[in-house]
PDB file of C-alpha atoms in Angstrom:
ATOM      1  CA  UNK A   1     -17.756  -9.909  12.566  1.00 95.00           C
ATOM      2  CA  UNK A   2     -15.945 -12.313  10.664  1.00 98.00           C
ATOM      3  CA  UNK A   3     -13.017 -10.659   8.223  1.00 98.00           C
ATOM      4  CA  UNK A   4     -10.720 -12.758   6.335  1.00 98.00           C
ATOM      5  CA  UNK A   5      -7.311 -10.832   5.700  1.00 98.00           C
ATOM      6  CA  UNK A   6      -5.890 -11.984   2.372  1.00 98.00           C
ATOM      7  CA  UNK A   7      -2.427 -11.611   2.724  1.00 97.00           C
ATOM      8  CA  UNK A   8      -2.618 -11.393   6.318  1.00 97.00           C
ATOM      9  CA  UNK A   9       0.607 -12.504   7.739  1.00 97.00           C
ATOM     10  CA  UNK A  10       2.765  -9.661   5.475  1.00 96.00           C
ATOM     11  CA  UNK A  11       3.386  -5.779   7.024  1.00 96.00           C
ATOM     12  CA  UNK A  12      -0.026  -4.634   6.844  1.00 98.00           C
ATOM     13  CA  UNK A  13      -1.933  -7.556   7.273  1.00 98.00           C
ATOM     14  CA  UNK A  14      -0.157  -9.017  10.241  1.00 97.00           C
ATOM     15  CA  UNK A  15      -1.322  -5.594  11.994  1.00 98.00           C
ATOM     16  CA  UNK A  16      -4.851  -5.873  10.308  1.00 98.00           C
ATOM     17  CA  UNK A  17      -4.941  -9.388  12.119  1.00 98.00           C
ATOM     18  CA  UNK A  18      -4.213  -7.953  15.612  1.00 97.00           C
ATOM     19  CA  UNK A  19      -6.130  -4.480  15.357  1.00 97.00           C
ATOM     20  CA  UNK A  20      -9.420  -6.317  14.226  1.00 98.00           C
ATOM     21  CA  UNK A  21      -8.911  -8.849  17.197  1.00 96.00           C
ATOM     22  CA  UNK A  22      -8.517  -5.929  19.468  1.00 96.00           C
ATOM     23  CA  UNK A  23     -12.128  -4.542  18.260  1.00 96.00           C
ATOM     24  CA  UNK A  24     -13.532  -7.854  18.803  1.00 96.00           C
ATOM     25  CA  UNK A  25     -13.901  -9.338  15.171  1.00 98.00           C
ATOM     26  CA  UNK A  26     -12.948 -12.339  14.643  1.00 98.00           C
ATOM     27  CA  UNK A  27     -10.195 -11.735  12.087  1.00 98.00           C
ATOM     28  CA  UNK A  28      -8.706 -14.806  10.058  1.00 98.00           C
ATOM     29  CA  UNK A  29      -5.444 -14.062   8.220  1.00 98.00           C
ATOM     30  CA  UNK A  30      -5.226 -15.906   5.156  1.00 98.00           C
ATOM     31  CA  UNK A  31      -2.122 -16.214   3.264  1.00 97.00           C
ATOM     32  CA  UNK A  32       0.168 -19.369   1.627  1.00 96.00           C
ATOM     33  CA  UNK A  33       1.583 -20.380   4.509  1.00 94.00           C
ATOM     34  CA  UNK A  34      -1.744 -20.456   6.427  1.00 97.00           C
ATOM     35  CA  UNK A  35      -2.962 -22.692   3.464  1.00 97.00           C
ATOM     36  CA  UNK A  36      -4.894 -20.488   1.480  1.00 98.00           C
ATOM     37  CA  UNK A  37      -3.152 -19.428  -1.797  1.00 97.00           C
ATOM     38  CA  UNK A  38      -5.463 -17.236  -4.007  1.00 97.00           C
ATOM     39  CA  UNK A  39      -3.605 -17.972  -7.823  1.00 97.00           C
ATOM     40  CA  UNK A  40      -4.345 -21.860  -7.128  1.00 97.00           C
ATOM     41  CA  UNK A  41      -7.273 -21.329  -5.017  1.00 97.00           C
ATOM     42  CA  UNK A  42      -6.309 -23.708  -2.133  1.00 97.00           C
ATOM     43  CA  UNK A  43      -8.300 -23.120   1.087  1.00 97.00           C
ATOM     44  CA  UNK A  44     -10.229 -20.358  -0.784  1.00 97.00           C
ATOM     45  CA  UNK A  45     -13.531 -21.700   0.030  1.00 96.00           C
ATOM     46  CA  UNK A  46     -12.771 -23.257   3.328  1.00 97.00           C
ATOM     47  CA  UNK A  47     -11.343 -20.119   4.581  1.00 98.00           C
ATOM     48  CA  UNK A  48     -14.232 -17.559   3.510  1.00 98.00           C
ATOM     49  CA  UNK A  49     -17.013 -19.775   4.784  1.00 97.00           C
ATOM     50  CA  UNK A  50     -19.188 -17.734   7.016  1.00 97.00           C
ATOM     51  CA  UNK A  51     -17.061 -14.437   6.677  1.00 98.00           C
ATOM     52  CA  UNK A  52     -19.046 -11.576   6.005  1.00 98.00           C
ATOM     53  CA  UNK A  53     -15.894  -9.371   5.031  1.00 98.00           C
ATOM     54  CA  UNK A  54     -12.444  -9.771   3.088  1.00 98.00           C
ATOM     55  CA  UNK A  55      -9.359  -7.535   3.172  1.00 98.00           C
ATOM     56  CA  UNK A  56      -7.185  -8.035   0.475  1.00 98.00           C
ATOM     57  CA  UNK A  57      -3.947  -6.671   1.119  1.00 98.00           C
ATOM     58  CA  UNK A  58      -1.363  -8.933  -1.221  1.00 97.00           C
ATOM     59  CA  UNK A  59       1.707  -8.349  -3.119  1.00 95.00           C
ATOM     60  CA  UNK A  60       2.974  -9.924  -6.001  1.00 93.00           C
ATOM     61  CA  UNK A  61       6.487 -11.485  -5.375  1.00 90.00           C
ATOM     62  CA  UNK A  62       7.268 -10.619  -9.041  1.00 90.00           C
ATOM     63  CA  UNK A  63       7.607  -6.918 -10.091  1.00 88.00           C
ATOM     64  CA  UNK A  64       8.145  -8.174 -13.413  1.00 92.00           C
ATOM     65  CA  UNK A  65       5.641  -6.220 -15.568  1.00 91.00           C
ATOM     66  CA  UNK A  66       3.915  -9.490 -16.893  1.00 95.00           C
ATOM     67  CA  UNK A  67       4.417 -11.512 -13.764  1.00 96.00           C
ATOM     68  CA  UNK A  68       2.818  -8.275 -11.794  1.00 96.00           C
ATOM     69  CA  UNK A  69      -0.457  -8.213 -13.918  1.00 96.00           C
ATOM     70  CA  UNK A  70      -0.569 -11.537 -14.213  1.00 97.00           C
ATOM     71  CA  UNK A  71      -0.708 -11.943 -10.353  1.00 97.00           C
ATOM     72  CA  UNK A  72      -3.453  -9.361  -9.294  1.00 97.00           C
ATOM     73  CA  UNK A  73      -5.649 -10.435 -12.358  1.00 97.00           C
ATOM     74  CA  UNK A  74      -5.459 -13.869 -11.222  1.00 98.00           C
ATOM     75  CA  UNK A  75      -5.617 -13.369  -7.651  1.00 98.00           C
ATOM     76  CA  UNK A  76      -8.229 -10.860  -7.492  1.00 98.00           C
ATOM     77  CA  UNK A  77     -10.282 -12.744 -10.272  1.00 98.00           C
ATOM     78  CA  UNK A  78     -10.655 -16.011  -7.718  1.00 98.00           C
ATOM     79  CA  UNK A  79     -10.789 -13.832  -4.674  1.00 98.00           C
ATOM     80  CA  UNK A  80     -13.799 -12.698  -6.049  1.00 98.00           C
ATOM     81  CA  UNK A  81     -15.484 -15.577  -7.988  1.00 98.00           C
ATOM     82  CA  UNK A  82     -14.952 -17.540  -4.470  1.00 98.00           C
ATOM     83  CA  UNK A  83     -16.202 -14.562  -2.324  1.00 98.00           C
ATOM     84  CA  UNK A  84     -19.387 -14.432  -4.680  1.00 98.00           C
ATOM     85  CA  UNK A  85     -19.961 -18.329  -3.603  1.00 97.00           C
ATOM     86  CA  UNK A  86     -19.288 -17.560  -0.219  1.00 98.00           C
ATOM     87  CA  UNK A  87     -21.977 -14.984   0.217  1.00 97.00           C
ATOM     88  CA  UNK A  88     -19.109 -12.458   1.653  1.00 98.00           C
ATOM     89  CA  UNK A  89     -20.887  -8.788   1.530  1.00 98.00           C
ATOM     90  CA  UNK A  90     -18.313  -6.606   1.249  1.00 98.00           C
ATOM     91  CA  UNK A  91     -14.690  -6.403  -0.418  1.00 98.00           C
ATOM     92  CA  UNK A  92     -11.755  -3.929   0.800  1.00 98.00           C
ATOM     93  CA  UNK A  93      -8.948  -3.718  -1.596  1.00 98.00           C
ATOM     94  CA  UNK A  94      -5.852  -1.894  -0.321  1.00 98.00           C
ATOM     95  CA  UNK A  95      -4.313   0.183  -3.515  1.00 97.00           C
ATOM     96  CA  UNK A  96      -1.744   3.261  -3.747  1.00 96.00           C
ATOM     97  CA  UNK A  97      -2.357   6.866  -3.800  1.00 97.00           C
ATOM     98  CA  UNK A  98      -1.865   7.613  -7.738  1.00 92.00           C
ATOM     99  CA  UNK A  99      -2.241   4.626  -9.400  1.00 91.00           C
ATOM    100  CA  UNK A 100      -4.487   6.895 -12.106  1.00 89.00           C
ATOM    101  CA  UNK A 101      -2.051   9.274 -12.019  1.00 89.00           C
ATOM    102  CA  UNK A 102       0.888   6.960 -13.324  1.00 87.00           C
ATOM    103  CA  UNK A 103      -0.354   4.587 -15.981  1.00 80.00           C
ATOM    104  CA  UNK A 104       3.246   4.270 -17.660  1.00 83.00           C
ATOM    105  CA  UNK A 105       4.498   2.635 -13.948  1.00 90.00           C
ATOM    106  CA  UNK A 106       3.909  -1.112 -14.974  1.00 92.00           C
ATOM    107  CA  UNK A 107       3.012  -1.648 -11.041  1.00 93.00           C
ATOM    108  CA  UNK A 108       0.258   0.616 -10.620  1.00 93.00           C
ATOM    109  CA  UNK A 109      -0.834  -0.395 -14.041  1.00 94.00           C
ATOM    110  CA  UNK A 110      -1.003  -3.798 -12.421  1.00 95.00           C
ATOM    111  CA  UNK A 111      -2.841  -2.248  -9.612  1.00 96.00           C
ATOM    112  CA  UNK A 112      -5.366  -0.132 -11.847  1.00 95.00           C
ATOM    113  CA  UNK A 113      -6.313  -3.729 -13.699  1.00 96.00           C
ATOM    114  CA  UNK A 114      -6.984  -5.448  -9.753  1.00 97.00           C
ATOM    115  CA  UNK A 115      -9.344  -1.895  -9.207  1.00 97.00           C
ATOM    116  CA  UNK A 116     -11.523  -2.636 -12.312  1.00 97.00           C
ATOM    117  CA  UNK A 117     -12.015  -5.973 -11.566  1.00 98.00           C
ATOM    118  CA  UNK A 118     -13.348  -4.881  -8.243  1.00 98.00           C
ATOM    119  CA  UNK A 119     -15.797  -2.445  -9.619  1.00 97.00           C
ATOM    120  CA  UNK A 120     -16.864  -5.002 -12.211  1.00 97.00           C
ATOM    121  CA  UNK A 121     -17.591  -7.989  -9.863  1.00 97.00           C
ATOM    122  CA  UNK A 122     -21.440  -8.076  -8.045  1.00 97.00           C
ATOM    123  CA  UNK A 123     -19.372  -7.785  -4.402  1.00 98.00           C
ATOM    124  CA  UNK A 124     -20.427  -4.547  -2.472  1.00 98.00           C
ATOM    125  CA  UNK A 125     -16.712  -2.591  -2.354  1.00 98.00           C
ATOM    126  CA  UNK A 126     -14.176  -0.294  -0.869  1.00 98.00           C
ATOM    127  CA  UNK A 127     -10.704   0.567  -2.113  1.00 98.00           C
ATOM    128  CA  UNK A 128      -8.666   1.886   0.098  1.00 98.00           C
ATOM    129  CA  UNK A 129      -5.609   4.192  -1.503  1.00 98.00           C
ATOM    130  CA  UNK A 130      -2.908   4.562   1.061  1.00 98.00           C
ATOM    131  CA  UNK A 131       0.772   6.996   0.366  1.00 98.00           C
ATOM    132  CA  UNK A 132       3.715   5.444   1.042  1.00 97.00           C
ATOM    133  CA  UNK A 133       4.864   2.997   4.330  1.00 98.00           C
ATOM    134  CA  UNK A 134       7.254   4.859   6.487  1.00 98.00           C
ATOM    135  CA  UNK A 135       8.316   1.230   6.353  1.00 97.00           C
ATOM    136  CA  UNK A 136       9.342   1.254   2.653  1.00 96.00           C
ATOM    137  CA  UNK A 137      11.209   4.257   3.322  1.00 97.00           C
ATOM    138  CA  UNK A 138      14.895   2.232   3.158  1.00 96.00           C
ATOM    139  CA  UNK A 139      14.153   0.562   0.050  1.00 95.00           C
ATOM    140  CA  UNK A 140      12.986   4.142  -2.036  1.00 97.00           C
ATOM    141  CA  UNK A 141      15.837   5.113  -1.001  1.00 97.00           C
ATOM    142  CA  UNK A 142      17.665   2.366  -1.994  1.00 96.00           C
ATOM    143  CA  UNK A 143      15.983   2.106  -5.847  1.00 95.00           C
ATOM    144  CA  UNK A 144      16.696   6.136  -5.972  1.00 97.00           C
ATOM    145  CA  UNK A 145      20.374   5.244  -5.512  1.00 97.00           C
ATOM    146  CA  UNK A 146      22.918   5.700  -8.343  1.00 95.00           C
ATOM    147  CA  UNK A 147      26.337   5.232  -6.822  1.00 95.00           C
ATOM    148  CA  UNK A 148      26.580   7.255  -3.670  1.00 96.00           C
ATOM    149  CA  UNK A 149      23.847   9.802  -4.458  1.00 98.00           C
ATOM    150  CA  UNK A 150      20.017   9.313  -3.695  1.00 98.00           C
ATOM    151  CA  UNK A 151      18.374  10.750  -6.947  1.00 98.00           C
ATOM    152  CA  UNK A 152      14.663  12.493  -5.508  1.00 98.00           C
ATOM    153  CA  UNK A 153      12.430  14.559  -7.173  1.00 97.00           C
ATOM    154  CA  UNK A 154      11.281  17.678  -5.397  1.00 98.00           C
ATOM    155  CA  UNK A 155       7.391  16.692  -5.568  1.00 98.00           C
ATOM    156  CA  UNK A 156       5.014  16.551  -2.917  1.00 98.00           C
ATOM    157  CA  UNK A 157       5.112  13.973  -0.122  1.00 98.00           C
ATOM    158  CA  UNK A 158       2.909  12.105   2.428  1.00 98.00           C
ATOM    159  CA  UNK A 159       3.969   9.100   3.681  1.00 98.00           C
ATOM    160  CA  UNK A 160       2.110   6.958   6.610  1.00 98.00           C
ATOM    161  CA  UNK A 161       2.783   4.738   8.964  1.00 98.00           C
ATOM    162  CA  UNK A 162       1.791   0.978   8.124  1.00 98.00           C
ATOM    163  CA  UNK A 163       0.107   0.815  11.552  1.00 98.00           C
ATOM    164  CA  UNK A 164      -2.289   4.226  10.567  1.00 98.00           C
ATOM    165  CA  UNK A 165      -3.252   2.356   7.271  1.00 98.00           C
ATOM    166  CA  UNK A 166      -3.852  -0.884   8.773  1.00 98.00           C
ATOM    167  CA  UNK A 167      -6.406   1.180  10.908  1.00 97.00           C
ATOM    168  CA  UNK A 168      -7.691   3.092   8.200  1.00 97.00           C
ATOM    169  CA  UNK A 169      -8.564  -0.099   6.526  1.00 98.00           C
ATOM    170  CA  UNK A 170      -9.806  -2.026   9.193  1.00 98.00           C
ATOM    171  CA  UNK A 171     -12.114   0.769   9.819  1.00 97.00           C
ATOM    172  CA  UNK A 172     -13.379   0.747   6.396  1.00 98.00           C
ATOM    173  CA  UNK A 173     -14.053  -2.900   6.353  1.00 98.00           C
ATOM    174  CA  UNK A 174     -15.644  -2.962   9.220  1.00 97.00           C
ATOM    175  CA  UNK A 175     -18.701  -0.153   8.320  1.00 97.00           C
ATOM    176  CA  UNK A 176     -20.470  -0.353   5.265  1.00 98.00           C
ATOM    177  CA  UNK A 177     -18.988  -0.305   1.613  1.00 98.00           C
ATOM    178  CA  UNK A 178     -18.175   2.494   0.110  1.00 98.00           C
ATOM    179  CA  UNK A 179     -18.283   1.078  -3.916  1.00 98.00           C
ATOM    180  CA  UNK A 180     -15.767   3.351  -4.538  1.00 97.00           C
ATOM    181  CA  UNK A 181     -12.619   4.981  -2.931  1.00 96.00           C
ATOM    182  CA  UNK A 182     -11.302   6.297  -0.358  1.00 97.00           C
ATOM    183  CA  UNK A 183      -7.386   8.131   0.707  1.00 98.00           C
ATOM    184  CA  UNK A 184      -5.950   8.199   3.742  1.00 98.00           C
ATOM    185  CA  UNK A 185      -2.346   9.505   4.042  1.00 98.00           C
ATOM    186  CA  UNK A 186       0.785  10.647   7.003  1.00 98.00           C
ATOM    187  CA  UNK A 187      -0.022  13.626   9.106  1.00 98.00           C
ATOM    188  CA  UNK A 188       2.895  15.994   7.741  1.00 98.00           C
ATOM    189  CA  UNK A 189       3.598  16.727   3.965  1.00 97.00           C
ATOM    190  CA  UNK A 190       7.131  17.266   2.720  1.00 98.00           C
ATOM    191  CA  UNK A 191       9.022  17.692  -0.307  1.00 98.00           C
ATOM    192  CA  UNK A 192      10.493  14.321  -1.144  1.00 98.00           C
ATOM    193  CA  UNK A 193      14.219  15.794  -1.334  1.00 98.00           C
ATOM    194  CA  UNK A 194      13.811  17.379   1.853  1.00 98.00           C
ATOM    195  CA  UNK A 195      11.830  14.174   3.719  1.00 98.00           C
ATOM    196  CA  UNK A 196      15.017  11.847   2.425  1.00 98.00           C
ATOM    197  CA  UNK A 197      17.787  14.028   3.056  1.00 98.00           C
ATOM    198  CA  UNK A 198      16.343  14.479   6.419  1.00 97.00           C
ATOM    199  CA  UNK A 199      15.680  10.736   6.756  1.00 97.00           C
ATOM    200  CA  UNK A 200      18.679   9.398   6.013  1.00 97.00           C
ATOM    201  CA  UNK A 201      20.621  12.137   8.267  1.00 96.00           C
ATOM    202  CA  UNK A 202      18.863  10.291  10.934  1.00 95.00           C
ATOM    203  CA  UNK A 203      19.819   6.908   9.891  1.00 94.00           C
ATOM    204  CA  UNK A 204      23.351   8.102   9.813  1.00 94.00           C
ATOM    205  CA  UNK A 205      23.196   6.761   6.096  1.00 96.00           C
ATOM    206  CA  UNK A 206      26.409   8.720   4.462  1.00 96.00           C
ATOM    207  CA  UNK A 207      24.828   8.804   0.566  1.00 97.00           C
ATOM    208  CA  UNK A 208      24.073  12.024  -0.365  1.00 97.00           C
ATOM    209  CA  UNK A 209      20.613  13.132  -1.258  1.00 98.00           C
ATOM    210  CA  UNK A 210      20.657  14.853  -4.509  1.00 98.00           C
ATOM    211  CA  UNK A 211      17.557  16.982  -5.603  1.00 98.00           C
ATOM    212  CA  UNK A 212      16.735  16.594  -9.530  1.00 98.00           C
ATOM    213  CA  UNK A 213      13.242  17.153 -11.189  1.00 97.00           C
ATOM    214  CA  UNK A 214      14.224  14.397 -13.262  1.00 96.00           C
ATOM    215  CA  UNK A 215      14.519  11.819 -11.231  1.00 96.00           C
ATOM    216  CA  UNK A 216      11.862   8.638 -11.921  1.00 94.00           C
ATOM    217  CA  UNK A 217      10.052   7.247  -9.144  1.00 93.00           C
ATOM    218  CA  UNK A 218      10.341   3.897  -9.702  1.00 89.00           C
ATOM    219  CA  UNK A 219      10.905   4.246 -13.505  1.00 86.00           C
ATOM    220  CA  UNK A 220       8.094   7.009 -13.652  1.00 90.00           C
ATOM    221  CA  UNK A 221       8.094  10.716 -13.323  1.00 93.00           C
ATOM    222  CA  UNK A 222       5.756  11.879 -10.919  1.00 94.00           C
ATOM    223  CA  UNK A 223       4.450  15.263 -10.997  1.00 94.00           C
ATOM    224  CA  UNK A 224       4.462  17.726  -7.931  1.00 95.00           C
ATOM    225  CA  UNK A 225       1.128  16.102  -6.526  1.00 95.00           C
ATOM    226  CA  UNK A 226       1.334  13.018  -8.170  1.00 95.00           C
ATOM    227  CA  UNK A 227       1.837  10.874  -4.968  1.00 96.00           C
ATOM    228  CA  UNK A 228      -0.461  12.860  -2.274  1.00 97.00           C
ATOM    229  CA  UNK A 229      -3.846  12.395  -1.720  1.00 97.00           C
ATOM    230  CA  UNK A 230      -6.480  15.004  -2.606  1.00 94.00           C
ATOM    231  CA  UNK A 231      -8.193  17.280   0.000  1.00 92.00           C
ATOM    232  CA  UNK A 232     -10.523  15.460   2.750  1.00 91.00           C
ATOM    233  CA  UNK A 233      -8.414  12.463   2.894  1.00 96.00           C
ATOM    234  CA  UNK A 234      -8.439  10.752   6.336  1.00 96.00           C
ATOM    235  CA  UNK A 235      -4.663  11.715   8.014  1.00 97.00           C
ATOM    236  CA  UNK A 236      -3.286   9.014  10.500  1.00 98.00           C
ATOM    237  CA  UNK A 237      -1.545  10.548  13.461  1.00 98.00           C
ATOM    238  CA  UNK A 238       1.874   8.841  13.784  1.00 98.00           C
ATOM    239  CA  UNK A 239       4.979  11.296  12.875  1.00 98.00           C
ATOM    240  CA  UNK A 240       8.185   9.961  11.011  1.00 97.00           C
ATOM    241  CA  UNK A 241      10.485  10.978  13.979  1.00 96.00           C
ATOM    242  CA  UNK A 242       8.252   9.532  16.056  1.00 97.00           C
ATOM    243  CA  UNK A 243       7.890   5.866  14.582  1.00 97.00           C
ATOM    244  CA  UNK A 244      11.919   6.166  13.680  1.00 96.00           C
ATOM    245  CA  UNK A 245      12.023   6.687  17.499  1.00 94.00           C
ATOM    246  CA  UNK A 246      10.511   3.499  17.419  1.00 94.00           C
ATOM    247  CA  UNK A 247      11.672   1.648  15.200  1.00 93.00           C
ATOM    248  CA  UNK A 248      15.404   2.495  14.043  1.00 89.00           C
ATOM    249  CA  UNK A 249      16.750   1.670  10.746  1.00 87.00           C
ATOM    250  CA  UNK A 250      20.188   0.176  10.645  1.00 74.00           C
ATOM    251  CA  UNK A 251      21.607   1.349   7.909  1.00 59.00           C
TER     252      UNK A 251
END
C-alpha cells in the first residue's frame, strides 16, 4: 500500500516513515525538504500519484494565532483539493485530544478549522486525536515556567509516547476510514502536578513544581479532564520511566 506521510521527516512522521516500511507499505514521506510543500503546492501532485493513502501529520512553524490558522487552512485545503485529483481513498489527520474542549486556545482553534475541512471534503477520513508527546514534555515545562517555579494545574493527565501514536496512526491509515475520530492516549494517568514534579526530579531539573488550579495550559485553563481521552480509547504500552530510560533529557 502506498501512504504518503505529509510532514514525514518531523517527530512523528519520521517514525510513521519507518513503522509503515516495516509492515511492508511503501511509505513516501513528504515534507519541504523532500520537495513537496503543501501552502505552495510544489510536488503535491507528483508525490500523491498512485498513493491510495495520506497521513498528514504537519505543524505550523508559526504559533502566531493568524499565522497558525492561516497555515492548516491553507495546507489542509490543497492537501485535499490535490488528493481529490489524485484519486487517494482515504485521509488520516493527526489532531490533539481536546481541541473541542478548548476553543479559546488559538492552536486548537487552528486545529478545529483543519478538522472541518476534513469532514467537509468528498475524501473518505480518519482523525486521529493523540494526548501529549512524552517528547514535548521539556518544553510544557518550559512554557509553565515563571522564574524558578513550574506553574501546573492539578488536572488529569495522559501523555504517550510519539512512537505509540505513530503506531496508532499508521494502524488507522492502513484499515479502512473511520469518517470520524478516534483517541488513543499513554498507558498510566496522572495528575499533571504530580507527572512534572516527578519528571523533572528525574531530569535533575532544580525548578520547583508548583501546584495552582490556575495555572493556563498554554494560555488556556483546562478543566480536570480537559486533556484525557474519553473511555475506550486505544492505550499505547510504553511507560514514561521507561522511554526516559531511553531517552534522557539533559536538562
Amino acid at each position: 500500500m502506498r501512504i504518503v506521510v505529509v510532514g514525514g521527516t518531523g517527530l512523528i512522521g519520521s517514525k510513521l516513515v519507518e513503522q509503515l516500511g516495516e509492515h511492508g507499505h511503501e511509505a513516501v514521506a513528504a515534507a519541504p525538504d523532500t520537495g513537496v510543500n503543501t501552502l505552495t503546492r510544489e510536488g503535491l501532485t507528483e508525490v500523491l500519484t498512485g498513493a491510495q493513502a495520506v497521513i498528514d501529520v504537519t505543524d505550523s512553524p508559526s504559533y502566531e494565532p493568524d499565522a497558525v490558522m492561516k497555515f492548516f487552512q491553507t495546507s489542509t485545503g490543497n492537501l485535499l483539493t490535490a488528493e481529490k485529483a489524485a484519486g487517494v481513498g482515504h485521509h488520516v489527520a493527526l489532531s490533539i485530544v481536546g481541541t473541542e474542549r478548548m476553543p479559546d486556545n488559538t492552536y486548537f482553534r487552528a486545529k478545529i478549522a483543519q478538522e472541518q475541512l476534513i469532514e467537509q471534503s468528498s475524501i473518505p477520513y480518519s482523525i486521529v486525536h493523540a494526548t501529549q508527546f512524552f517528547e514535548f514534555t521539556p518544553s510544557i515545562a518550559d512554557a509553565a515556567t515563571d522564574g524558578n517555579e513550574v506553574r501546573i494545574p492539578p488536572v488529569r493527565y495522559q501523555p504517550i509516547a510519539g512512537d505509540d501514536a505513530a503506531q496508532a496512526v499508521g494502524r488507522v491509515a492502513a484499515g479502512s476510514p473511520l469518517n470520524g475520530r478516534t483517541e488513543v492516549g499513554g498507558p498510566e494517568q496522572f495528575q499533571m502536578d504530580e507527572f512534572f514534579r516527578d519528571a523533572l526530579a528525574a531530569w535533575g531539573d532544580p525548578r520547583e513544581v508548583v501546584t495552582d488550579p490556575q495555572a493556563l495550559y498554554f494560555g488556556t485553563l483546562p478543566g480536570e479532564r480537559t486533556l484525557v481521552p474519553a473511555d475506550g480509547a486505544t492505550l499505547g504500552t510504553i511507560r514514561y520511566r521507561d522511554w526516559l530510560s531511553q531517552n534522557p533529557i539533559d536538562k
